[in-house]
Amino acid sequence: MYEGVVQDLIDELGRLPGVGPKSAQRIAFHILQADPTDVRRLAHALTQVKEKVRFCTVCGNVSEADLCRVCQDPRRDPSLICVVEEPKDVVAVERTREFRGRYHVLGGAISPIEGVGPDDLRIRELMQRLADGTVTELILATDPNLEGEATATYLARLLKPMGLKVTRLASGLPVGGDLEYADEVTLGRAFEGRRLLDV
Ligand SMILES: [Zn+2]
């Protein structure tokens, strides 16, 4: 335990995902020894991101405007929607350069253990987007783990009566993992080899 503000910093850092007590301590001491200009830049980036960044009103991706970059781009195919769990998955898919459609960010995955049900995700918003008939194919690109599979199956059943083409990324992605950890080539292939979901 350290005194006052140093401990406060360690505690705050320790609340971040993936940062254990040891890492929190290491980062705190790095900041203590860093150049004041660098620390001010970090502090500025932290406050700016909360002030300026919000979520796209259509797809739920991070955005500095009402609509995100993808939703604003008229060259992106509006008939194709790739459904992902988190904004970071949009970044992962964009890196592959394989996908020219639009996105829908659910904001998580169905997880009974963590108390996340369908109503906690942006599924209602997705159904609203499908209402006008523009969208003809949905690619369910939720993570290749238990929660992601459960979410894809739930969505496929929900979408079935609408007669849309519903596909899931091809196998080959590391099972149990997170979409963002797949390399571009593997993820790109998974898009090309996507298969129809029959539920
Ligand atoms: Zn958007």
Tab-separated table of C-alpha atoms and ligand atoms in Angstrom:
chain	number	residue	atom	x	y	z
A	1	MET	CA	0.000	0.000	0.000
A	2	TYR	CA	1.243	3.429	-0.908
A	3	GLU	CA	0.330	6.846	0.384
A	4	GLY	CA	-2.574	8.958	-0.825
A	5	VAL	CA	-2.587	9.894	-4.477
A	6	VAL	CA	-0.131	7.203	-5.566
A	7	GLN	CA	-2.408	4.521	-4.152
A	8	ASP	CA	-5.436	6.274	-5.693
A	9	LEU	CA	-3.755	6.015	-9.106
A	10	ILE	CA	-2.867	2.347	-8.580
A	11	ASP	CA	-6.470	1.629	-7.517
A	12	GLU	CA	-7.910	3.409	-10.570
A	13	LEU	CA	-5.545	1.647	-12.968
A	14	GLY	CA	-6.315	-1.687	-11.307
A	15	ARG	CA	-9.984	-1.255	-12.197
A	16	LEU	CA	-9.169	-1.325	-15.915
A	17	PRO	CA	-9.822	-4.604	-17.767
A	18	GLY	CA	-6.794	-6.850	-17.979
A	19	VAL	CA	-4.761	-4.796	-15.514
A	20	GLY	CA	-3.832	-6.749	-12.406
A	21	PRO	CA	-2.386	-5.236	-9.204
A	22	LYS	CA	1.215	-5.688	-10.372
A	23	SER	CA	0.611	-4.071	-13.759
A	24	ALA	CA	-1.290	-1.228	-12.073
A	25	GLN	CA	1.703	-0.583	-9.850
A	26	ARG	CA	4.109	-0.729	-12.792
A	27	ILE	CA	2.035	1.716	-14.853
A	28	ALA	CA	1.635	4.063	-11.866
A	29	PHE	CA	5.404	4.251	-11.348
A	30	HIS	CA	5.954	4.682	-15.062
A	31	ILE	CA	3.597	7.683	-14.947
A	32	LEU	CA	5.369	9.066	-11.850
A	33	GLN	CA	8.682	9.027	-13.666
A	34	ALA	CA	7.368	10.175	-17.028
A	35	ASP	CA	7.781	13.592	-18.570
A	36	PRO	CA	4.969	15.934	-17.379
A	37	THR	CA	4.107	16.743	-21.018
A	38	ASP	CA	3.532	13.061	-21.798
A	39	VAL	CA	1.328	12.654	-18.739
A	40	ARG	CA	-0.700	15.745	-19.654
A	41	ARG	CA	-1.210	14.325	-23.147
A	42	LEU	CA	-2.464	11.038	-21.650
A	43	ALA	CA	-4.806	12.874	-19.266
A	44	HIS	CA	-6.074	15.014	-22.167
A	45	ALA	CA	-6.736	11.939	-24.322
A	46	LEU	CA	-8.710	10.363	-21.463
A	47	THR	CA	-10.970	13.364	-20.926
A	48	GLN	CA	-11.367	14.083	-24.656
A	49	VAL	CA	-12.498	10.550	-25.442
A	50	LYS	CA	-15.320	10.861	-22.907
A	51	GLU	CA	-16.276	14.329	-24.116
A	52	LYS	CA	-16.143	13.784	-27.856
A	53	VAL	CA	-16.781	10.145	-28.619
A	54	ARG	CA	-20.250	8.733	-28.595
A	55	PHE	CA	-21.953	5.882	-30.371
A	56	CYS	CA	-23.341	5.905	-33.910
A	57	THR	CA	-27.123	6.250	-33.724
A	58	VAL	CA	-27.573	3.676	-36.495
A	59	CYS	CA	-25.028	0.934	-35.910
A	60	GLY	CA	-23.675	1.531	-32.393
A	61	ASN	CA	-20.055	1.866	-33.503
A	62	VAL	CA	-17.904	4.523	-31.823
A	63	SER	CA	-18.213	7.845	-33.575
A	64	GLU	CA	-17.488	11.523	-33.140
A	65	ALA	CA	-20.637	12.443	-35.071
A	66	ASP	CA	-24.240	11.214	-35.117
A	67	LEU	CA	-23.273	8.688	-37.767
A	68	CYS	CA	-20.008	6.756	-37.801
A	69	ARG	CA	-17.576	6.779	-40.725
A	70	VAL	CA	-18.973	3.529	-42.171
A	71	CYS	CA	-22.632	4.604	-41.962
A	72	GLN	CA	-21.738	7.937	-43.598
A	73	ASP	CA	-19.946	6.294	-46.522
A	74	PRO	CA	-22.286	5.981	-49.547
A	75	ARG	CA	-19.952	3.391	-51.127
A	76	ARG	CA	-20.667	0.871	-48.372
A	77	ASP	CA	-23.247	-1.714	-49.436
A	78	PRO	CA	-26.460	-1.077	-47.449
A	79	SER	CA	-27.864	-4.524	-48.272
A	80	LEU	CA	-25.232	-6.317	-46.203
A	81	ILE	CA	-24.877	-6.038	-42.430
A	82	CYS	CA	-22.126	-7.609	-40.355
A	83	VAL	CA	-23.290	-8.108	-36.758
A	84	VAL	CA	-20.512	-7.877	-34.159
A	85	GLU	CA	-20.326	-7.732	-30.381
A	86	GLU	CA	-18.137	-4.685	-29.779
A	87	PRO	CA	-16.776	-1.646	-31.638
A	88	LYS	CA	-13.294	-3.217	-31.469
A	89	ASP	CA	-14.626	-6.037	-33.656
A	90	VAL	CA	-15.504	-3.464	-36.330
A	91	VAL	CA	-11.844	-2.465	-36.327
A	92	ALA	CA	-10.797	-6.132	-36.652
A	93	VAL	CA	-13.108	-6.711	-39.633
A	94	GLU	CA	-12.122	-3.423	-41.298
A	95	ARG	CA	-8.480	-4.502	-41.119
A	96	THR	CA	-9.229	-7.486	-43.376
A	97	ARG	CA	-10.512	-5.179	-46.176
A	98	GLU	CA	-12.802	-8.059	-47.162
A	99	PHE	CA	-16.049	-6.491	-46.110
A	100	ARG	CA	-17.782	-3.624	-47.935
A	101	GLY	CA	-21.129	-3.669	-46.159
A	102	ARG	CA	-22.340	-1.991	-42.977
A	103	TYR	CA	-22.148	-3.019	-39.339
A	104	HIS	CA	-24.373	-3.509	-36.353
A	105	VAL	CA	-22.743	-3.477	-32.935
A	106	LEU	CA	-24.714	-5.430	-30.338
A	107	GLY	CA	-22.838	-4.123	-27.317
A	108	GLY	CA	-21.982	-7.587	-25.989
A	109	ALA	CA	-23.190	-11.156	-26.185
A	110	ILE	CA	-25.870	-13.213	-24.464
A	111	SER	CA	-24.413	-14.569	-21.241
A	112	PRO	CA	-26.702	-16.053	-18.574
A	113	ILE	CA	-23.749	-16.240	-16.147
A	114	GLU	CA	-23.095	-12.524	-16.399
A	115	GLY	CA	-26.810	-11.764	-16.496
A	116	VAL	CA	-26.783	-10.450	-20.071
A	117	GLY	CA	-29.977	-11.282	-21.948
A	118	PRO	CA	-31.235	-10.340	-25.440
A	119	ASP	CA	-32.903	-7.196	-24.075
A	120	ASP	CA	-29.532	-5.875	-22.896
A	121	LEU	CA	-28.171	-5.936	-26.450
A	122	ARG	CA	-28.994	-3.687	-29.398
A	123	ILE	CA	-31.233	-6.336	-30.981
A	124	ARG	CA	-34.353	-4.155	-31.121
A	125	GLU	CA	-32.332	-1.553	-33.056
A	126	LEU	CA	-31.189	-4.277	-35.452
A	127	MET	CA	-34.765	-5.397	-36.118
A	128	GLN	CA	-35.726	-1.771	-36.816
A	129	ARG	CA	-32.939	-1.512	-39.388
A	130	LEU	CA	-34.276	-4.581	-41.185
A	131	ALA	CA	-37.848	-3.303	-41.389
A	132	ASP	CA	-37.600	-1.437	-44.721
A	133	GLY	CA	-36.264	-4.426	-46.692
A	134	THR	CA	-32.956	-2.846	-47.797
A	135	VAL	CA	-30.889	-5.456	-45.996
A	136	THR	CA	-30.739	-8.857	-47.698
A	137	GLU	CA	-27.860	-10.553	-45.906
A	138	LEU	CA	-26.702	-10.600	-42.298
A	139	ILE	CA	-23.315	-11.962	-41.378
A	140	LEU	CA	-23.237	-13.009	-37.740
A	141	ALA	CA	-19.668	-12.273	-36.713
A	142	THR	CA	-20.035	-12.688	-32.982
A	143	ASP	CA	-17.009	-14.145	-31.181
A	144	PRO	CA	-16.185	-17.854	-31.702
A	145	ASN	CA	-16.873	-18.725	-28.048
A	146	LEU	CA	-19.855	-19.985	-26.030
A	147	GLU	CA	-21.542	-16.588	-25.625
A	148	GLY	CA	-20.910	-15.608	-29.246
A	149	GLU	CA	-22.343	-18.885	-30.544
A	150	ALA	CA	-25.395	-18.575	-28.282
A	151	THR	CA	-25.986	-15.045	-29.542
A	152	ALA	CA	-25.632	-16.088	-33.202
A	153	THR	CA	-28.095	-18.953	-32.704
A	154	TYR	CA	-30.569	-16.678	-30.927
A	155	LEU	CA	-30.374	-14.111	-33.737
A	156	ALA	CA	-30.619	-16.738	-36.489
A	157	ARG	CA	-33.873	-18.057	-34.953
A	158	LEU	CA	-35.242	-14.564	-34.520
A	159	LEU	CA	-34.409	-13.659	-38.127
A	160	LYS	CA	-35.579	-16.884	-39.741
A	161	PRO	CA	-39.199	-15.775	-40.400
A	162	MET	CA	-37.905	-12.684	-42.243
A	163	GLY	CA	-36.490	-14.795	-45.073
A	164	LEU	CA	-33.087	-13.067	-45.082
A	165	LYS	CA	-29.826	-14.730	-45.946
A	166	VAL	CA	-28.181	-15.301	-42.556
A	167	THR	CA	-24.567	-16.433	-42.550
A	168	ARG	CA	-21.959	-17.204	-39.929
A	169	LEU	CA	-18.207	-16.804	-40.345
A	170	ALA	CA	-16.441	-19.964	-41.504
A	171	SER	CA	-14.661	-22.135	-39.010
A	172	GLY	CA	-10.923	-21.717	-38.801
A	173	LEU	CA	-11.152	-18.898	-36.303
A	174	PRO	CA	-9.537	-19.820	-32.994
A	175	VAL	CA	-12.373	-21.378	-30.989
A	176	GLY	CA	-13.019	-19.875	-27.570
A	177	GLY	CA	-11.298	-16.713	-28.647
A	178	ASP	CA	-12.198	-13.196	-29.486
A	179	LEU	CA	-12.664	-11.890	-33.026
A	180	GLU	CA	-10.122	-9.130	-32.453
A	181	TYR	CA	-7.344	-11.657	-31.831
A	182	ALA	CA	-7.745	-13.350	-35.215
A	183	ASP	CA	-5.171	-12.214	-37.740
A	184	GLU	CA	-6.361	-10.423	-40.888
A	185	VAL	CA	-5.776	-13.354	-43.223
A	186	THR	CA	-7.692	-15.853	-41.063
A	187	LEU	CA	-10.542	-13.411	-40.481
A	188	GLY	CA	-10.619	-12.497	-44.172
A	189	ARG	CA	-10.883	-16.180	-45.117
A	190	ALA	CA	-13.616	-16.669	-42.544
A	191	PHE	CA	-15.612	-13.965	-44.333
A	192	GLU	CA	-15.098	-15.476	-47.771
A	193	GLY	CA	-16.040	-18.917	-46.526
A	194	ARG	CA	-19.060	-17.844	-44.514
A	195	ARG	CA	-21.811	-20.436	-44.422
A	196	LEU	CA	-25.572	-20.257	-44.294
A	197	LEU	CA	-26.964	-20.741	-40.802
A	198	ASP	CA	-29.759	-23.226	-40.703
A	199	VAL	CA	-31.642	-23.230	-37.431
B	1	ZN	ZN	-22.623	3.588	-37.819
